[in-house]
Amino acid sequence: METYISYFDETGDDGVTTASSDIFVLSSIYMSTQNWQKNYDDFKLFRTKLKSEFGMHVSEEMHTMHFLRDKGLYRPYGWTLEQRREILTKFAVVISRLDIKVINVIIDKNNIKTSEYAVLENALTYNIQRIENDSDGKWKYIIITDEGRIAPMRKTARKLRAYNPVSSHFGGMTNIPIKGLVEDILEKNSEESYFIQICDYISCFVSLYYKYVMKDAELPKRIAQVIDKEFISRVLATFKSGGILNEKASSAKYGLVIYPR
């Protein structure tokens, strides 16, 4: 049976309060192991070209929100605003051409009614459920995530192997434990993984799209200096045109999975 590899990363704080962020986005990309090497080679070639055009070192981690806010990590490059927009555009285009699928889960903390709501655990559950649905028993998969949240993620995944309540056609809930996940969730430093950095880019722009396009909030000034809402919308449209979004994950636009409902 074929095996897939899935990578996860998030944008936002997974605490239940809205103090540091009022939404939490957990994005996953997944691909067949048969396509992994080509995806890696294509993306590394892109990073090589990026170095020749803009000086960005091939091993330099792309942390999209920091890039947008011009954190100190990127200031020594001395890029103009136009160059930063061009870099962001090139990332979107190359990601859209990879042989991957993407699932985005948004937890809107403004809709949470109880302090007991487990933001990360619920986001991970909804994401894994949709990877499981897409596999439909035809392939197994492993999950690799950035460092820092491994303990609750492993606990959640282990629980889903025994208890995975889903809506029944006859009303109520029925338990359908997940079968496709191989091993515990594994962790890897995002600095050493292009694919986790790709998840970071996707989750960042999904977060921006939900908050500033769908909810029409005002963009923070530091971000608005670099991109506008039209740019954010174009990034999501680029993903759609590339066919990488699992739009069956949800009936919402771009297949965005949004909870609580």
Coordinates of C-alpha atoms in Angstrom, one line a residue:
M1 CA 0.0 0.0 0.0
E2 CA 1.3 3.5 -0.9
T3 CA 2.4 5.8 1.8
Y4 CA 2.0 9.6 2.0
I5 CA 3.9 12.2 4.0
S6 CA 2.0 15.0 5.7
Y7 CA 3.6 18.2 7.1
F8 CA 1.8 20.5 9.6
D9 CA 2.4 24.1 10.8
E10 CA 0.2 26.8 12.3
T11 CA -0.4 30.5 12.5
G12 CA -1.7 32.1 15.7
D13 CA -1.7 31.2 19.3
D14 CA -3.5 28.0 20.4
G15 CA -4.7 29.4 23.7
V16 CA -8.4 29.8 24.1
T17 CA -8.2 33.5 24.8
T18 CA -8.0 36.2 22.1
A19 CA -5.3 38.1 23.8
S20 CA -2.5 37.3 21.4
S21 CA -4.6 36.1 18.4
D22 CA -8.3 35.7 17.8
I23 CA -7.9 33.0 15.2
F24 CA -5.7 29.9 15.0
V25 CA -4.9 28.2 11.6
L26 CA -3.5 24.7 11.3
S27 CA -2.5 23.8 7.8
S28 CA -1.3 20.5 6.4
I29 CA 0.3 19.6 3.1
Y30 CA 0.5 15.9 2.1
M31 CA 2.0 14.1 -0.9
S32 CA 2.8 10.6 -2.0
T33 CA 6.3 9.4 -1.1
Q34 CA 6.7 8.8 -4.9
N35 CA 6.3 12.6 -5.5
W36 CA 8.4 13.7 -2.5
Q37 CA 11.8 13.8 -4.2
K38 CA 10.5 15.8 -7.2
N39 CA 8.7 18.2 -4.9
Y40 CA 11.8 18.7 -2.9
D41 CA 14.0 19.1 -6.0
D42 CA 11.6 21.6 -7.5
F43 CA 11.4 23.7 -4.4
K44 CA 15.2 23.6 -3.8
L45 CA 15.7 24.8 -7.4
F46 CA 13.4 27.7 -6.7
R47 CA 15.3 28.6 -3.5
T48 CA 18.5 28.5 -5.5
K49 CA 17.1 30.9 -8.1
L50 CA 15.8 33.1 -5.2
K51 CA 19.4 33.3 -3.9
S52 CA 20.7 34.4 -7.3
E53 CA 18.0 37.0 -7.8
F54 CA 17.6 38.4 -4.2
G55 CA 20.5 37.0 -2.2
M56 CA 18.3 34.9 0.1
H57 CA 20.4 32.0 1.2
V58 CA 19.1 28.6 0.3
S59 CA 19.1 27.5 3.9
E60 CA 17.5 30.7 5.2
E61 CA 14.2 29.8 6.9
M62 CA 11.1 31.5 5.4
H63 CA 8.9 32.5 8.3
T64 CA 6.2 34.3 6.4
M65 CA 4.7 36.5 9.1
H66 CA 8.1 37.7 10.2
F67 CA 8.9 38.4 6.6
L68 CA 5.8 40.5 6.2
R69 CA 6.5 42.4 9.4
D70 CA 10.2 43.0 8.4
K71 CA 11.6 41.4 11.5
G72 CA 15.3 41.8 12.1
L73 CA 16.1 38.4 10.6
Y74 CA 15.5 39.7 7.1
R75 CA 16.5 43.4 7.4
P76 CA 20.2 42.8 6.5
Y77 CA 19.1 41.8 3.0
G78 CA 17.9 45.4 2.4
W79 CA 15.0 44.4 0.1
T80 CA 12.7 47.1 -1.2
L81 CA 8.9 46.7 -0.6
E82 CA 8.6 45.8 -4.3
Q83 CA 11.2 43.0 -3.9
R84 CA 9.5 41.6 -0.9
R85 CA 6.2 41.5 -2.8
E86 CA 7.9 39.8 -5.7
I87 CA 9.4 37.2 -3.3
L88 CA 6.1 36.5 -1.8
T89 CA 4.5 36.1 -5.2
K90 CA 7.2 33.7 -6.4
F91 CA 6.6 31.6 -3.3
A92 CA 2.9 31.3 -4.0
V93 CA 3.5 30.4 -7.6
V94 CA 6.0 27.6 -6.9
I95 CA 3.9 26.2 -4.1
S96 CA 0.9 26.0 -6.4
R97 CA 2.9 23.9 -8.9
L98 CA 3.9 21.2 -6.4
D99 CA 2.3 17.8 -6.5
I100 CA 0.6 18.2 -3.1
K101 CA -2.7 18.6 -1.4
V102 CA -3.5 21.2 1.3
I103 CA -6.0 21.2 4.1
N104 CA -6.6 24.4 6.2
V105 CA -8.4 24.4 9.5
I106 CA -9.4 27.7 11.1
I107 CA -10.4 28.0 14.7
D108 CA -12.3 31.3 15.2
K109 CA -11.8 31.9 18.9
N110 CA -14.5 34.7 18.8
N111 CA -17.0 31.9 18.4
I112 CA -15.8 29.8 21.3
K113 CA -18.3 29.5 24.1
T114 CA -16.4 27.7 26.8
S115 CA -12.9 28.1 28.4
E116 CA -12.5 24.3 28.1
Y117 CA -12.3 24.4 24.3
A118 CA -9.1 22.7 23.2
V119 CA -8.0 24.8 20.2
L120 CA -5.0 22.9 19.0
E121 CA -6.5 19.5 19.7
N122 CA -9.7 20.3 17.8
A123 CA -7.8 21.8 14.9
L124 CA -5.6 18.8 14.6
T125 CA -8.6 16.4 14.8
Y126 CA -10.5 18.2 12.0
N127 CA -7.3 18.1 9.9
I128 CA -6.5 14.5 10.4
Q129 CA -10.1 13.5 9.8
R130 CA -10.0 15.0 6.4
I131 CA -6.7 13.5 5.5
E132 CA -8.2 10.1 6.6
N133 CA -11.3 10.8 4.4
D134 CA -9.1 11.6 1.4
S135 CA -7.0 8.5 1.9
D136 CA -10.2 6.4 1.9
G137 CA -8.2 3.4 2.9
K138 CA -6.1 3.5 -0.3
W139 CA -2.9 4.8 1.3
K140 CA -1.3 5.2 4.7
Y141 CA 0.3 8.4 6.0
I142 CA 2.8 9.7 8.5
I143 CA 2.6 13.2 10.0
I144 CA 5.6 15.5 10.6
T145 CA 5.2 18.8 12.5
D146 CA 7.3 21.7 13.7
E147 CA 8.8 21.4 17.2
G148 CA 7.0 22.8 20.2
R149 CA 3.5 21.2 20.4
I150 CA 4.4 17.6 20.0
A151 CA 3.0 16.2 23.3
P152 CA -0.7 17.3 22.9
M153 CA -0.6 16.5 19.1
R154 CA 0.6 12.9 19.8
K155 CA -2.0 12.5 22.5
T156 CA -4.7 13.7 20.2
A157 CA -3.6 11.4 17.3
R158 CA -3.4 8.4 19.6
K159 CA -6.9 9.1 20.9
L160 CA -8.3 9.2 17.3
R161 CA -7.0 5.7 16.7
A162 CA -9.5 4.6 19.4
Y163 CA -12.2 7.2 19.4
N164 CA -13.1 9.3 16.4
P165 CA -16.8 10.4 16.6
V166 CA -18.3 11.4 13.2
S167 CA -21.8 12.4 12.3
S168 CA -24.0 9.4 11.4
H169 CA -26.4 9.4 8.4
F170 CA -29.0 8.1 10.8
G171 CA -28.5 11.0 13.3
G172 CA -26.2 11.4 16.2
M173 CA -22.6 10.3 16.2
T174 CA -20.8 7.1 15.4
N175 CA -17.2 6.0 16.3
I176 CA -15.0 5.4 13.3
P177 CA -11.4 5.2 14.5
I178 CA -8.7 6.4 12.1
K179 CA -6.7 3.6 10.5
G180 CA -4.4 5.3 8.0
L181 CA -2.0 7.1 10.4
V182 CA 1.4 5.3 10.7
E183 CA 3.4 5.8 13.9
D184 CA 3.1 8.7 16.4
I185 CA 3.3 12.2 15.0
L186 CA 6.9 13.1 14.4
E187 CA 8.6 16.5 14.9
K188 CA 11.3 18.3 12.9
N189 CA 12.8 21.7 13.2
S190 CA 11.2 24.0 10.6
E191 CA 14.6 25.5 9.8
E192 CA 15.5 22.1 8.4
S193 CA 12.3 21.4 6.4
Y194 CA 11.2 23.3 3.3
F195 CA 7.8 21.5 3.5
I196 CA 7.1 22.8 7.0
Q197 CA 8.0 26.3 5.8
I198 CA 5.6 25.8 2.9
C199 CA 2.9 25.0 5.5
D200 CA 3.9 28.2 7.4
Y201 CA 3.4 30.2 4.2
I202 CA 0.0 28.7 3.5
S203 CA -1.3 29.0 7.0
C204 CA -0.1 32.6 7.2
F205 CA -2.0 33.6 4.1
V206 CA -5.1 31.6 5.0
S207 CA -5.1 33.5 8.4
L208 CA -4.7 36.8 6.5
Y209 CA -7.5 35.8 4.1
Y210 CA -9.9 34.8 6.8
K211 CA -9.4 37.8 9.0
Y212 CA -8.8 40.6 6.5
V213 CA -10.7 39.5 3.4
M214 CA -13.6 37.3 4.7
K215 CA -14.1 39.3 7.9
D216 CA -12.9 42.6 6.4
A217 CA -10.8 43.7 9.3
E218 CA -8.2 46.4 8.8
L219 CA -4.7 45.2 7.9
P220 CA -2.0 46.1 10.4
K221 CA 0.1 49.0 9.1
R222 CA 3.4 47.0 8.9
I223 CA 1.7 44.3 6.8
A224 CA -0.3 46.9 4.7
Q225 CA 3.0 48.5 3.7
V226 CA 3.9 45.3 1.8
I227 CA 0.6 43.7 0.7
D228 CA -3.0 44.6 0.4
K229 CA -6.2 42.6 0.5
E230 CA -6.2 42.0 -3.2
F231 CA -2.7 40.5 -3.0
I232 CA -3.9 38.1 -0.2
S233 CA -6.9 37.1 -2.4
R234 CA -4.6 36.5 -5.3
V235 CA -2.4 34.1 -3.3
L236 CA -5.5 31.9 -2.4
A237 CA -6.7 32.1 -6.0
T238 CA -3.2 31.0 -7.1
F239 CA -3.4 27.9 -4.8
K240 CA -6.9 27.1 -6.2
S241 CA -5.8 27.4 -9.9
G242 CA -2.8 25.1 -9.1
G243 CA -5.2 22.5 -7.9
I244 CA -3.4 22.0 -4.5
L245 CA -6.4 22.8 -2.2
N246 CA -8.5 19.9 -1.0
E247 CA -11.7 21.7 -1.7
K248 CA -13.7 18.6 -0.6
A249 CA -12.5 19.3 3.0
S250 CA -15.4 21.8 3.4
S251 CA -18.2 23.5 1.5
A252 CA -16.6 26.9 2.4
K253 CA -14.6 28.7 -0.3
Y254 CA -11.3 27.1 -1.0
G255 CA -12.3 24.2 1.2
L256 CA -11.5 26.1 4.4
V257 CA -12.6 24.2 7.5
I258 CA -13.9 26.7 10.0
Y259 CA -14.9 26.0 13.6
P260 CA -16.7 26.5 15.9
R261 CA -19.8 26.8 13.8

